[in-house]
């Protein structure tokens, strides 16, 4: 049974953030809200927790996982960012965007695309996510809390969520498979992120989600 932490969405309580951070550092898996959908996540560097996330989502090891970073400078630690990509990302983050980028050696193989050596990274515009990232000091896995995932050939699963589900119903559904539930009082939505592929010479929009109309090359 998961432990529920009630956290203020805009001014998260430091004590609770520290408790969640300690659990994540020890390999906990959590359900938490983002600026798009509710996500299942863990410390990027907690291998056993990442493996649990894959098992929960029924994802094979060749399916990459998106993760959250606190800032653009932090993104550059985990991905090779070209000048073009940097200028575009600087305009858009923080916000509801997933950037596909060439992974550096700091990205665990269990997270990246093993064939393309790429990774998906987000810098969310959400108070709780920002507080957790700052406290933990590591990126946090972010895969949508929809179960089970649909069959798809897309490398980066589309963050699909079931509509018309309340947060309490979502909590009940995942109570036995995660260790922590972060409850900010926010209800689940189907508002997914916009996916931008920045691995080539020219940026490409893979999916139109939140904020897509603000993307210009």
Short mmCIF file of C-alpha atoms in Angstrom, two decimals:
data_model
loop_
_atom_site.label_atom_id
_atom_site.label_comp_id
_atom_site.label_asym_id
_atom_site.label_seq_id
_atom_site.Cartn_x
_atom_site.Cartn_y
_atom_site.Cartn_z
CA UNK A 1 0.00 0.00 0.00
CA UNK A 2 1.40 3.37 -1.06
CA UNK A 3 2.11 6.19 1.37
CA UNK A 4 0.22 9.35 0.42
CA UNK A 5 1.88 12.75 0.82
CA UNK A 6 -0.44 15.76 0.64
CA UNK A 7 1.59 18.55 -0.91
CA UNK A 8 0.62 22.10 -1.81
CA UNK A 9 0.81 22.39 -5.65
CA UNK A 10 2.34 25.87 -5.73
CA UNK A 11 4.17 26.12 -2.41
CA UNK A 12 5.19 22.55 -1.55
CA UNK A 13 6.06 22.00 2.10
CA UNK A 14 9.82 21.54 2.53
CA UNK A 15 9.47 18.74 5.09
CA UNK A 16 7.29 16.64 2.81
CA UNK A 17 9.52 17.23 -0.18
CA UNK A 18 12.48 16.07 1.89
CA UNK A 19 10.62 12.91 2.94
CA UNK A 20 9.74 12.10 -0.66
CA UNK A 21 13.31 12.83 -1.74
CA UNK A 22 14.69 10.42 0.84
CA UNK A 23 12.35 7.69 -0.36
CA UNK A 24 13.27 8.26 -4.01
CA UNK A 25 16.96 8.16 -3.16
CA UNK A 26 16.30 4.76 -1.56
CA UNK A 27 14.66 3.38 -4.69
CA UNK A 28 10.99 4.28 -4.25
CA UNK A 29 8.57 4.53 -7.18
CA UNK A 30 5.99 7.30 -7.05
CA UNK A 31 2.80 8.52 -8.69
CA UNK A 32 2.89 12.30 -9.07
CA UNK A 33 1.35 15.20 -11.01
CA UNK A 34 3.20 17.16 -13.68
CA UNK A 35 2.28 20.13 -15.85
CA UNK A 36 0.76 17.65 -18.32
CA UNK A 37 -0.48 14.26 -17.08
CA UNK A 38 0.00 12.31 -13.86
CA UNK A 39 3.21 10.31 -14.11
CA UNK A 40 4.89 7.27 -12.62
CA UNK A 41 8.49 8.02 -11.76
CA UNK A 42 11.62 7.41 -9.74
CA UNK A 43 15.22 8.56 -9.42
CA UNK A 44 16.87 8.22 -12.85
CA UNK A 45 19.91 6.58 -11.25
CA UNK A 46 17.97 4.02 -9.17
CA UNK A 47 18.27 1.02 -11.48
CA UNK A 48 15.93 -1.26 -9.53
CA UNK A 49 13.29 1.47 -9.42
CA UNK A 50 13.59 2.12 -13.17
CA UNK A 51 13.14 -1.61 -13.75
CA UNK A 52 9.99 -1.52 -11.59
CA UNK A 53 8.62 1.40 -13.60
CA UNK A 54 9.16 -0.60 -16.79
CA UNK A 55 7.38 -3.58 -15.24
CA UNK A 56 4.45 -1.44 -14.08
CA UNK A 57 4.07 0.06 -17.54
CA UNK A 58 4.82 -3.26 -19.28
CA UNK A 59 7.57 -1.63 -21.32
CA UNK A 60 10.34 -3.63 -22.95
CA UNK A 61 13.93 -2.53 -22.39
CA UNK A 62 14.17 -1.17 -25.96
CA UNK A 63 11.44 1.39 -25.22
CA UNK A 64 13.07 4.60 -23.93
CA UNK A 65 11.78 6.50 -20.91
CA UNK A 66 11.39 10.26 -20.64
CA UNK A 67 12.85 12.01 -17.62
CA UNK A 68 12.57 15.44 -16.00
CA UNK A 69 15.41 17.91 -15.50
CA UNK A 70 15.31 21.15 -13.49
CA UNK A 71 16.88 23.47 -16.08
CA UNK A 72 18.39 23.82 -19.53
CA UNK A 73 21.92 23.71 -18.10
CA UNK A 74 21.06 20.40 -16.47
CA UNK A 75 19.67 19.05 -19.75
CA UNK A 76 23.06 19.68 -21.34
CA UNK A 77 24.59 17.27 -18.81
CA UNK A 78 22.47 14.41 -20.10
CA UNK A 79 22.14 15.27 -23.79
CA UNK A 80 24.16 16.75 -26.63
CA UNK A 81 22.44 20.07 -27.34
CA UNK A 82 23.21 21.80 -30.64
CA UNK A 83 23.09 25.57 -30.99
CA UNK A 84 19.78 25.32 -32.85
CA UNK A 85 18.31 23.05 -30.19
CA UNK A 86 19.57 25.33 -27.41
CA UNK A 87 17.92 28.42 -28.88
CA UNK A 88 14.61 26.61 -29.33
CA UNK A 89 14.62 25.04 -25.88
CA UNK A 90 15.59 28.30 -24.21
CA UNK A 91 12.40 29.88 -25.59
CA UNK A 92 10.12 27.04 -24.53
CA UNK A 93 11.22 25.84 -21.09
CA UNK A 94 9.98 25.36 -18.52
CA UNK A 95 6.84 24.03 -20.11
CA UNK A 96 4.91 21.07 -21.56
CA UNK A 97 7.53 19.94 -24.06
CA UNK A 98 9.43 16.68 -24.49
CA UNK A 99 12.72 17.04 -26.34
CA UNK A 100 14.29 14.04 -28.09
CA UNK A 101 18.06 14.50 -27.98
CA UNK A 102 21.28 12.49 -28.40
CA UNK A 103 22.09 10.98 -25.01
CA UNK A 104 25.37 11.46 -23.19
CA UNK A 105 27.11 8.68 -21.27
CA UNK A 106 25.39 9.84 -18.07
CA UNK A 107 22.03 8.57 -19.29
CA UNK A 108 21.58 4.97 -18.09
CA UNK A 109 21.18 2.46 -20.92
CA UNK A 110 17.99 1.24 -19.27
CA UNK A 111 16.44 4.64 -20.03
CA UNK A 112 17.64 5.53 -23.52
CA UNK A 113 16.85 4.22 -26.97
CA UNK A 114 19.47 1.48 -27.42
CA UNK A 115 19.57 1.76 -31.22
CA UNK A 116 19.52 5.52 -31.72
CA UNK A 117 21.29 6.41 -28.43
CA UNK A 118 18.70 9.11 -27.84
CA UNK A 119 16.68 10.17 -24.84
CA UNK A 120 13.54 12.18 -24.06
CA UNK A 121 13.91 15.07 -21.61
CA UNK A 122 11.44 17.56 -20.12
CA UNK A 123 11.80 20.67 -17.95
CA UNK A 124 8.34 20.92 -16.35
CA UNK A 125 6.55 24.05 -15.25
CA UNK A 126 5.18 22.60 -12.01
CA UNK A 127 6.02 23.62 -8.46
CA UNK A 128 6.15 20.13 -6.96
CA UNK A 129 8.24 18.70 -9.80
CA UNK A 130 10.69 21.59 -9.51
CA UNK A 131 10.96 21.18 -5.74
CA UNK A 132 11.56 17.42 -6.01
CA UNK A 133 14.20 17.85 -8.71
CA UNK A 134 16.01 20.47 -6.66
CA UNK A 135 15.93 18.34 -3.53
CA UNK A 136 16.91 15.05 -5.16
CA UNK A 137 19.69 16.41 -7.32
CA UNK A 138 19.00 13.80 -10.02
CA UNK A 139 16.55 13.70 -12.92
CA UNK A 140 13.22 11.95 -12.33
CA UNK A 141 11.64 9.40 -14.65
CA UNK A 142 8.32 10.57 -16.09
CA UNK A 143 6.05 8.07 -17.83
CA UNK A 144 2.32 8.60 -17.96
CA UNK A 145 0.16 6.86 -15.39
CA UNK A 146 -2.04 5.01 -17.85
CA UNK A 147 -2.29 1.24 -17.45
CA UNK A 148 -1.70 -0.89 -19.39
CA UNK A 149 0.17 0.86 -22.21
CA UNK A 150 -1.14 0.36 -25.73
CA UNK A 151 0.85 -1.56 -28.33
CA UNK A 152 2.79 0.99 -30.39
CA UNK A 153 5.79 1.17 -32.68
CA UNK A 154 6.56 4.70 -31.50
CA UNK A 155 9.77 4.90 -29.49
CA UNK A 156 8.35 7.49 -27.13
CA UNK A 157 5.00 6.31 -25.89
CA UNK A 158 2.35 8.95 -26.32
CA UNK A 159 1.49 9.64 -22.67
CA UNK A 160 -2.07 8.49 -23.37
CA UNK A 161 -4.37 8.58 -20.38
CA UNK A 162 -7.87 7.35 -19.72
CA UNK A 163 -10.34 10.18 -19.73
CA UNK A 164 -12.97 10.79 -17.07
CA UNK A 165 -10.99 9.25 -14.27
CA UNK A 166 -10.74 11.09 -10.95
CA UNK A 167 -7.53 11.43 -9.01
CA UNK A 168 -8.90 9.19 -6.24
CA UNK A 169 -9.74 6.49 -8.79
CA UNK A 170 -6.23 6.82 -10.20
CA UNK A 171 -4.74 6.59 -6.71
CA UNK A 172 -6.77 3.46 -5.98
CA UNK A 173 -5.73 1.84 -9.23
CA UNK A 174 -2.02 2.37 -8.58
CA UNK A 175 -1.99 2.09 -4.80
CA UNK A 176 -0.52 -1.41 -4.78
CA UNK A 177 2.16 -0.90 -7.43
CA UNK A 178 3.84 2.34 -6.33
CA UNK A 179 5.43 3.24 -3.00
CA UNK A 180 4.47 6.91 -2.87
CA UNK A 181 1.49 8.95 -4.06
CA UNK A 182 1.99 12.71 -4.25
CA UNK A 183 -1.43 14.29 -3.75
CA UNK A 184 -1.67 17.98 -4.69
CA UNK A 185 -5.45 17.91 -5.14
CA UNK A 186 -5.05 18.26 -8.91
CA UNK A 187 -7.32 16.12 -11.07
CA UNK A 188 -5.93 14.01 -13.95
CA UNK A 189 -6.13 15.43 -17.46
CA UNK A 190 -5.50 14.16 -20.98
CA UNK A 191 -3.33 17.19 -21.84
CA UNK A 192 -0.12 15.64 -23.14
CA UNK A 193 3.21 17.28 -23.93
CA UNK A 194 4.36 18.41 -27.35
CA UNK A 195 7.18 16.17 -28.60
CA UNK A 196 10.05 17.78 -30.53
CA UNK A 197 12.77 15.72 -32.19
CA UNK A 198 16.02 17.68 -31.98
CA UNK A 199 18.35 14.86 -33.02
CA UNK A 200 18.69 15.91 -36.66
CA UNK A 201 19.87 19.00 -38.50
CA UNK A 202 16.34 20.44 -38.50
CA UNK A 203 13.87 20.23 -35.58
CA UNK A 204 10.76 18.14 -36.12
CA UNK A 205 7.45 18.17 -34.26
CA UNK A 206 6.52 14.54 -33.55
CA UNK A 207 3.30 15.30 -31.68
CA UNK A 208 1.14 18.36 -31.14
CA UNK A 209 0.33 18.61 -27.45
CA UNK A 210 0.12 21.48 -24.98
CA UNK A 211 1.87 24.62 -26.21
CA UNK A 212 2.48 23.37 -29.76
CA UNK A 213 1.31 26.69 -31.20
CA UNK A 214 4.23 28.45 -29.48
CA UNK A 215 6.83 26.36 -31.31
CA UNK A 216 8.62 28.22 -34.10
CA UNK A 217 11.88 27.31 -35.78
#
